[in-house]
Coordinates of C-alpha atoms in Angstrom, one line a residue:
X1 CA -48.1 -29.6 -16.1
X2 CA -49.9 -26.9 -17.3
X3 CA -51.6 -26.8 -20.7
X4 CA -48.9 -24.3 -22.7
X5 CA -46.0 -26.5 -21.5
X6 CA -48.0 -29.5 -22.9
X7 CA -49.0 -27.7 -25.7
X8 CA -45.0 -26.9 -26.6
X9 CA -44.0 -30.5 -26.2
X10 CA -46.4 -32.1 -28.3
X11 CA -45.2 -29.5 -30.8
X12 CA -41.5 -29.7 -30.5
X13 CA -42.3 -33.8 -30.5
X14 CA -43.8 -33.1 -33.6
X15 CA -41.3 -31.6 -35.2
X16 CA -38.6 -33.9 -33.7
X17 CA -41.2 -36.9 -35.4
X18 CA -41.6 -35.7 -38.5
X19 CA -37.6 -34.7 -38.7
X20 CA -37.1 -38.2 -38.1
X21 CA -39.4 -40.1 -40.5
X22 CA -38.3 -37.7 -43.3
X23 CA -34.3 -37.8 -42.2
X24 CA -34.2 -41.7 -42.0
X25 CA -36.3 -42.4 -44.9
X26 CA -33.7 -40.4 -47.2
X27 CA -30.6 -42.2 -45.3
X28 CA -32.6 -45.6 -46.7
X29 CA -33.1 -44.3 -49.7
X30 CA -29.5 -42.9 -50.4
X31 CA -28.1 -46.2 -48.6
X32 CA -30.2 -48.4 -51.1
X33 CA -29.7 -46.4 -54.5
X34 CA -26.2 -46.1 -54.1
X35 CA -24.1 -49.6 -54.6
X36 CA -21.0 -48.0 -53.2
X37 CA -22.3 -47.3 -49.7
X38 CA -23.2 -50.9 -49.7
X39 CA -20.1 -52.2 -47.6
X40 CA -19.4 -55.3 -45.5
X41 CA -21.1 -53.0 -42.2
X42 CA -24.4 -52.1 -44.1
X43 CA -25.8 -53.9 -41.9
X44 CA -25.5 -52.0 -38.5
X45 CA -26.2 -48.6 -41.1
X46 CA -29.6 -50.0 -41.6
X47 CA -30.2 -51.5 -37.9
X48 CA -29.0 -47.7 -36.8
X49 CA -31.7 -45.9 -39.3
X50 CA -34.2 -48.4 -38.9
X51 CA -34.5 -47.7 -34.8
X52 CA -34.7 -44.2 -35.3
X53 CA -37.6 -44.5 -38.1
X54 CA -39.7 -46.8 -35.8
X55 CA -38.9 -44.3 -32.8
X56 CA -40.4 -41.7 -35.7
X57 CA -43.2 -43.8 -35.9
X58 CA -44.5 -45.1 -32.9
X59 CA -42.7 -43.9 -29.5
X60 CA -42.7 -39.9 -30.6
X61 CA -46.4 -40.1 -32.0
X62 CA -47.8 -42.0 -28.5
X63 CA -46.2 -39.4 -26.7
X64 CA -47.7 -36.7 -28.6
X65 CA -51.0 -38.2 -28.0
X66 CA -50.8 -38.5 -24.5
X67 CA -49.5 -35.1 -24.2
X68 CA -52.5 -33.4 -26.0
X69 CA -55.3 -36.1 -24.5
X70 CA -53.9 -36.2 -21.1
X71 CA -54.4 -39.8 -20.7
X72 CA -53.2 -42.2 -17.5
X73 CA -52.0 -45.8 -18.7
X74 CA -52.2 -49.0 -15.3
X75 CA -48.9 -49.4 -14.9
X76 CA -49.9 -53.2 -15.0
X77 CA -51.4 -53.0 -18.2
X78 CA -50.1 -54.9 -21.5
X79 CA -50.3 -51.7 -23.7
X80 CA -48.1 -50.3 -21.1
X81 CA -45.6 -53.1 -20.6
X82 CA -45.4 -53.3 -24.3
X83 CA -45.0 -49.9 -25.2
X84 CA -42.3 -49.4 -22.6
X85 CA -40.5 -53.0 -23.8
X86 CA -40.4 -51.1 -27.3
X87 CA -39.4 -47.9 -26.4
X88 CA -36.2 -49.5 -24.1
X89 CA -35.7 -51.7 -27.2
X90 CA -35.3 -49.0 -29.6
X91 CA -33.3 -46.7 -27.4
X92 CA -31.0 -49.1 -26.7
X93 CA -30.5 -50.7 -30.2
X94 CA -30.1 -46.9 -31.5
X95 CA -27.2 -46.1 -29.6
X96 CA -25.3 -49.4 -29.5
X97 CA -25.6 -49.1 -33.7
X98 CA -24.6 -45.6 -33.7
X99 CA -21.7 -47.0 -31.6
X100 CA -20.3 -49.3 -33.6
X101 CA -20.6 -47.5 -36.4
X102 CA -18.5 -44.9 -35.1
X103 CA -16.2 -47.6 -34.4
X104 CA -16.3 -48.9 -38.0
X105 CA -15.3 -45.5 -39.0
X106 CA -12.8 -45.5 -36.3
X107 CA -11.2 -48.7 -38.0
X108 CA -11.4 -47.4 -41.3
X109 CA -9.3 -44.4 -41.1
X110 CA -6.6 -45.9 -38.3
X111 CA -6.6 -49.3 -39.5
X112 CA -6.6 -48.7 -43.5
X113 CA -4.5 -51.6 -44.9
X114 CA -6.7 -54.3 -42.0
X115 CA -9.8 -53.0 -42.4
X116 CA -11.1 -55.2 -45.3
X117 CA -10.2 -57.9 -43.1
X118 CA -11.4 -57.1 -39.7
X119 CA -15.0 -56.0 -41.1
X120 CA -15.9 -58.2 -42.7
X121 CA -19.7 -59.0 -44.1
X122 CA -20.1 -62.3 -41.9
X123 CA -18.5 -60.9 -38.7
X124 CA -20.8 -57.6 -39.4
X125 CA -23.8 -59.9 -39.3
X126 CA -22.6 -62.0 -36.2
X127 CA -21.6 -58.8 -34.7
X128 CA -25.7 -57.0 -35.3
X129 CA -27.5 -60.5 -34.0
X130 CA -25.5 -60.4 -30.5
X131 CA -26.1 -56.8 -30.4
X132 CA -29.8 -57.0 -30.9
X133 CA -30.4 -60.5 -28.6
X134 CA -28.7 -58.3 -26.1
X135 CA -31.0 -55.3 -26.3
X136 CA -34.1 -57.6 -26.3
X137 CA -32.6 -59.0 -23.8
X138 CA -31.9 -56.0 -21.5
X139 CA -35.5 -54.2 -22.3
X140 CA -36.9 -58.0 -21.4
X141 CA -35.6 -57.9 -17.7
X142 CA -38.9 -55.6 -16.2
X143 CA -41.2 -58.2 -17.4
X144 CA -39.1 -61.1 -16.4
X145 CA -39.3 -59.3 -12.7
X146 CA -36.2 -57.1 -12.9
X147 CA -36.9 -53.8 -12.7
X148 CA -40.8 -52.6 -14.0
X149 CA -42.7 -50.3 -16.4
X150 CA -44.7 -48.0 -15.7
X151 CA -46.5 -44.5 -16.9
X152 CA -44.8 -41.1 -16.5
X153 CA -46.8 -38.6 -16.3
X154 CA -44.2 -36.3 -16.7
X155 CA -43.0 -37.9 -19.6
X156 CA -46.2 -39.2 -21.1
X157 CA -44.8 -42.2 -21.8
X158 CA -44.8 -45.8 -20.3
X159 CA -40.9 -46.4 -19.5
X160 CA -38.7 -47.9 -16.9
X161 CA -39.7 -47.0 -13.2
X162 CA -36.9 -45.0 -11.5
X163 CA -37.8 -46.3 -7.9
X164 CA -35.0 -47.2 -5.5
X165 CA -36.5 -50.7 -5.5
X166 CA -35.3 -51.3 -9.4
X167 CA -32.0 -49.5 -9.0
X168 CA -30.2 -52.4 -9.9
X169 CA -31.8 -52.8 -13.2
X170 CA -31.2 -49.3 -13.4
X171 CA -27.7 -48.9 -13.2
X172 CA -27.2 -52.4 -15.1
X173 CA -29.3 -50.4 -18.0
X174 CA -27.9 -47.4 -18.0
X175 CA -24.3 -48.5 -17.7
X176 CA -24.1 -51.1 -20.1
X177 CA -26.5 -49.7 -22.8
X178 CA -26.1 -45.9 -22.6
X179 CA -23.2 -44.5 -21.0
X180 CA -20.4 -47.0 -21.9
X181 CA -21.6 -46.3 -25.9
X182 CA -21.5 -42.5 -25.1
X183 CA -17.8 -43.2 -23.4
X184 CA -16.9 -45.0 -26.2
X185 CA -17.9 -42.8 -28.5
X186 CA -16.7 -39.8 -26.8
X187 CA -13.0 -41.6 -26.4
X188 CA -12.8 -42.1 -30.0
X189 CA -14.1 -38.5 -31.3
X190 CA -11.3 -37.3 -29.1
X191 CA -8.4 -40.2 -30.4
X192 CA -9.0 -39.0 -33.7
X193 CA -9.4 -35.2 -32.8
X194 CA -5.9 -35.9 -31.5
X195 CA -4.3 -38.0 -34.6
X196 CA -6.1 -35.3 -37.1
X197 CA -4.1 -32.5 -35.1
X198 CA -0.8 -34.5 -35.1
X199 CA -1.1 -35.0 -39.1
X200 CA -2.0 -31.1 -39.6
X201 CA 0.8 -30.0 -37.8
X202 CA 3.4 -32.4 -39.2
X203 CA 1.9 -32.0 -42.8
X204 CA 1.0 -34.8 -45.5
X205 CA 1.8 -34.7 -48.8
X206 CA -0.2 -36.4 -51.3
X207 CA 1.6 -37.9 -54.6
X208 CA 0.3 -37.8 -57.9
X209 CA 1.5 -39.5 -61.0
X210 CA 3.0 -36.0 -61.7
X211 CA 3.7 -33.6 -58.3
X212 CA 2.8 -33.8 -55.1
X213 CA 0.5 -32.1 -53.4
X214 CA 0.1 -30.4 -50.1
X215 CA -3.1 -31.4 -47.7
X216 CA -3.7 -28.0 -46.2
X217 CA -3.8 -28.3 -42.7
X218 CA -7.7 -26.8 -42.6
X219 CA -9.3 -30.2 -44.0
X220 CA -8.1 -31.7 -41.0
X221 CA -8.8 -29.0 -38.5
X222 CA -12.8 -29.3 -40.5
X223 CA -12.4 -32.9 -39.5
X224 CA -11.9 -32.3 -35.7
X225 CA -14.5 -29.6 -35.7
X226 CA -17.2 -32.4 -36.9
X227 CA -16.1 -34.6 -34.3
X228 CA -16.6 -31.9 -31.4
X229 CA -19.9 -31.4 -32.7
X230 CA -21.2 -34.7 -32.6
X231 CA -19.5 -35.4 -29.1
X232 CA -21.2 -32.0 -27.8
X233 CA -24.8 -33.4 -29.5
X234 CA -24.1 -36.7 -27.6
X235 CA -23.8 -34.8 -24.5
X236 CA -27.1 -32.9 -25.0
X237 CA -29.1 -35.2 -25.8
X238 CA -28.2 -38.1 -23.1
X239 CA -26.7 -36.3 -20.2
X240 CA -29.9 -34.6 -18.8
X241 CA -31.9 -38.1 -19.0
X242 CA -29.2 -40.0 -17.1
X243 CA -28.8 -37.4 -14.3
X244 CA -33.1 -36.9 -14.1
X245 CA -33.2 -40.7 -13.9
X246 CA -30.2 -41.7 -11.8
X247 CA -31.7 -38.9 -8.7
X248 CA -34.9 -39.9 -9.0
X249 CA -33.8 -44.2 -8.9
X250 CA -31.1 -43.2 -6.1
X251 CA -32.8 -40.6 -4.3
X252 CA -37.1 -42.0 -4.7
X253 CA -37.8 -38.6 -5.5
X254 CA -39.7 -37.4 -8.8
X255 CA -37.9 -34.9 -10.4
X256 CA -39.6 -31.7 -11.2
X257 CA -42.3 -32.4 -14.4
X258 CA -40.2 -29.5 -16.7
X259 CA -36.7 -31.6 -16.2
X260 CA -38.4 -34.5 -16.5
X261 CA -40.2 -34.0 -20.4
X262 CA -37.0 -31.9 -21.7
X263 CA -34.8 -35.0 -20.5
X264 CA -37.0 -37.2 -22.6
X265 CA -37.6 -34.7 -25.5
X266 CA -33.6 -34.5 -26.2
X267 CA -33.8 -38.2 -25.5
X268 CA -36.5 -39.0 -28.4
X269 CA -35.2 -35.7 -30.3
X270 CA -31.4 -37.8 -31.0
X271 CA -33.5 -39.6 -33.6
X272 CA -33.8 -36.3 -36.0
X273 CA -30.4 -35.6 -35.4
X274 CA -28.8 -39.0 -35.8
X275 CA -29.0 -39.4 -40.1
X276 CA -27.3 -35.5 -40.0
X277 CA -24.2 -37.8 -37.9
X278 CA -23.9 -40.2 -40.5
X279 CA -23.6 -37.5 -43.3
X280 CA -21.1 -35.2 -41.7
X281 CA -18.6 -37.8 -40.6
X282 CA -19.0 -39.7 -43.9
X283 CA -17.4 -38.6 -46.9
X284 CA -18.9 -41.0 -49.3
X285 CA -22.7 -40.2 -47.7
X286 CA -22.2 -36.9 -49.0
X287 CA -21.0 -37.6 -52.2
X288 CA -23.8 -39.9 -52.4
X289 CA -26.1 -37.5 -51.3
X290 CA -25.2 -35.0 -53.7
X291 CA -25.3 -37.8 -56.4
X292 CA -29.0 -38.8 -55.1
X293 CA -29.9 -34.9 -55.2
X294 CA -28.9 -34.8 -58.8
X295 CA -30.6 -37.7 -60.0
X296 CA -34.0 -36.5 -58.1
X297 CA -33.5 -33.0 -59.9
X298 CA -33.1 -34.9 -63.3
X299 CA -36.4 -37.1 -62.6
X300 CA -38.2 -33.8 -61.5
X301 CA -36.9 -31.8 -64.5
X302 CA -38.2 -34.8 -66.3
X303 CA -41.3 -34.7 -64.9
X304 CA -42.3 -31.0 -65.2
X305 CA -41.0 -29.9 -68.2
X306 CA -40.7 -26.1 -69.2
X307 CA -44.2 -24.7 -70.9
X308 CA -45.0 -24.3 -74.6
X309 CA -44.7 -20.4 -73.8
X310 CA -41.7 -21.0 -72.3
X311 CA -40.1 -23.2 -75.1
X312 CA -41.1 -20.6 -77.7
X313 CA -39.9 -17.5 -75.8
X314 CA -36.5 -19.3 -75.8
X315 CA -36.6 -20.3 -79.3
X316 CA -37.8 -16.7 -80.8
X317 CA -34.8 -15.1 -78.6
X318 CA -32.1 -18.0 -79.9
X319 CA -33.2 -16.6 -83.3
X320 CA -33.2 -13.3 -82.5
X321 CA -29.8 -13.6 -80.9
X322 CA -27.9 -16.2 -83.6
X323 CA -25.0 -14.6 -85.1
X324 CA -24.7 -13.9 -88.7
X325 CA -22.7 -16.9 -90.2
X326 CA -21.2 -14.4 -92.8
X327 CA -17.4 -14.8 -91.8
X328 CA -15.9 -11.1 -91.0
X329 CA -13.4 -9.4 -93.4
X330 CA -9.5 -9.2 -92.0
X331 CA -8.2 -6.7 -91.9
X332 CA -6.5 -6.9 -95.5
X333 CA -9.8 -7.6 -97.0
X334 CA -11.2 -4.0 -95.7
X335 CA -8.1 -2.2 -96.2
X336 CA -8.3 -4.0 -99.8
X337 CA -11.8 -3.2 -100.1
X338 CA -11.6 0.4 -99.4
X339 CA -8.5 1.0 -102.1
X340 CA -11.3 -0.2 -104.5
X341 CA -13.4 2.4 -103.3

């Protein structure tokens, strides 16, 4: 690859980094402040934003770094076999917690008067262990003997090897760990798409204490809208990686080096976009968001306080602008006053 194609990805992986750290540190943050966001499936929240921070943090900036240094891991080597068991590991535990918490919001708005007792804190926690033994598990199998890892120098990064030899450990990953969450998701974005333009075109009205009200019909077209977006991001972002890596497994061809570092730069790039998913299909992230904003403005208002200057320019022009407390004359009074005169 030549040295301005390298040059653009370690950039566009730097931004993608940085949007990442930055992104997942606030979710945290806002997830930790906030009591009310603290439900019975915190848990797979934090497992979700946790494997996109350490993506952030170590698979984006080892890329980067080979990238720009042009450096050729052994295959056989245990920085190599580590670093691709982590990057499989993460990948994998990203999307099955983005998963399921799609399906928690599924459950939430279809199953309202159940959902406090399907999801519930314990079953959450059973629910996050199997879910990680099983991505340990799966990014375990190349060095058990099924499948390998090796370096890409295409992707500058030690990952599975896409060889008809480990298509088997291939398809097992790729099935069970990437596309049946993407179908899942996918199939629920669309259920609700559907139920949200049932409900706007029968209408819903909502009762008060003293009227009711009419839901216009636009907050749930805004609804679907967010739903195709994130279904269209999915796409993106996974589709070119499974095609580049399902030819090259099935056919034992390497696909061309520009196909092969975009597939993995919208791969690693889901990571940045994964907090802004959380906050546009949650209502009560945003409300917490905006809470969280006005408390940092507060603190930083705190903080920096207006200048001496400042203070007295505003005090000199309250005085100059107070209004005389003299009460006005009515109308009676001048009329009054001017028969006198």
């Amino acid at each position: 690859m030549e040295n301005e194609a390298r040059v653009l990805f370690a950039m566009s992986m730097v931004l993608s980094g940085t949007a990442a750290v930055f992104g997942n540190i606030f979710i945290l943050t806002v997830l930790l402040l906030n009591k009310q966001l603290q439900s019975n499936t915190l848990v797979l929240t934090l497992s979700f934003s946790l494997s996109d921070l350490a993506i952030g943090l170590l698979i984006i900036p080892f890329g980067v770094y080979n990238s720009v240094s042009s450096t050729v891991y052994p295959s056989k080597s245990d920085l190599c076999q580590w670093s691709g068991f982590i990057l499989l590991l993460l990948q994998s535990s990203s999307i099955q917690s983005l998963t399921w918490v799609t399906v928690d919001r599924f459950m939430e708005i279809c199953f309202a008067l159940n959902y406090s007792n399907i999801w519930t804190t314990r079953r959450s926690s059973f629910l996050l262990a199997l879910m990680w033994l099983f991505c340990i598990l799966i990014a375990s199998l190349p060095i058990m003997g099924f499948g390998s890892y090796a370096y890409s120098k295409t992707r500058f990064l030690c990952c599975p090897e896409f060889i008809p030899q480990n298509k088997h450990f291939v398809m097992v990953w790729m099935v069970t760990t990437i596309m049946m969450p993407i179908f899942t998701m996918c199939s629920v974005h669309g259920y609700m798409i559907y139920v949200a333009r049932k409900q706007a075109r029968r209408g819903m009205f909502v009762s008060t204490e003293r009227h009711c009200v009419n839901v216009p019909a636009k907050i749930y077209l805004k609804g679907s809208m967010v739903m195709i977006t994130n279904s269209v991001y999915l796409m993106i972002c996974w589709l070119p990686y499974i095609a580049v890596c399902v030819y090259e497994t099935l056919s034992g061809q390497q696909s061309s080096a520009a196909s092969s570092a975009l597939s993995i730069c919208l791969v690693l790039s889901s990571a940045a976009l994964n907090p802004w998913v959380i906050y546009m299909t949650h209502r009560r992230y945003r409300s917490a968001v905006r809470q969280s904003l006005g408390k940092l403005h507060q603190m930083w208002s705190g903080m920096f306080p207006l200048q001496p200057f400042q203070k007295s320019v505003g005090l000199t022009s309250l005085h100059t602008t107070t209004p005389s407390t003299e009460t006005p004359m009515s109308e009676a009074d001048l009329c009054y006053s001017r028969s006198q005169t």
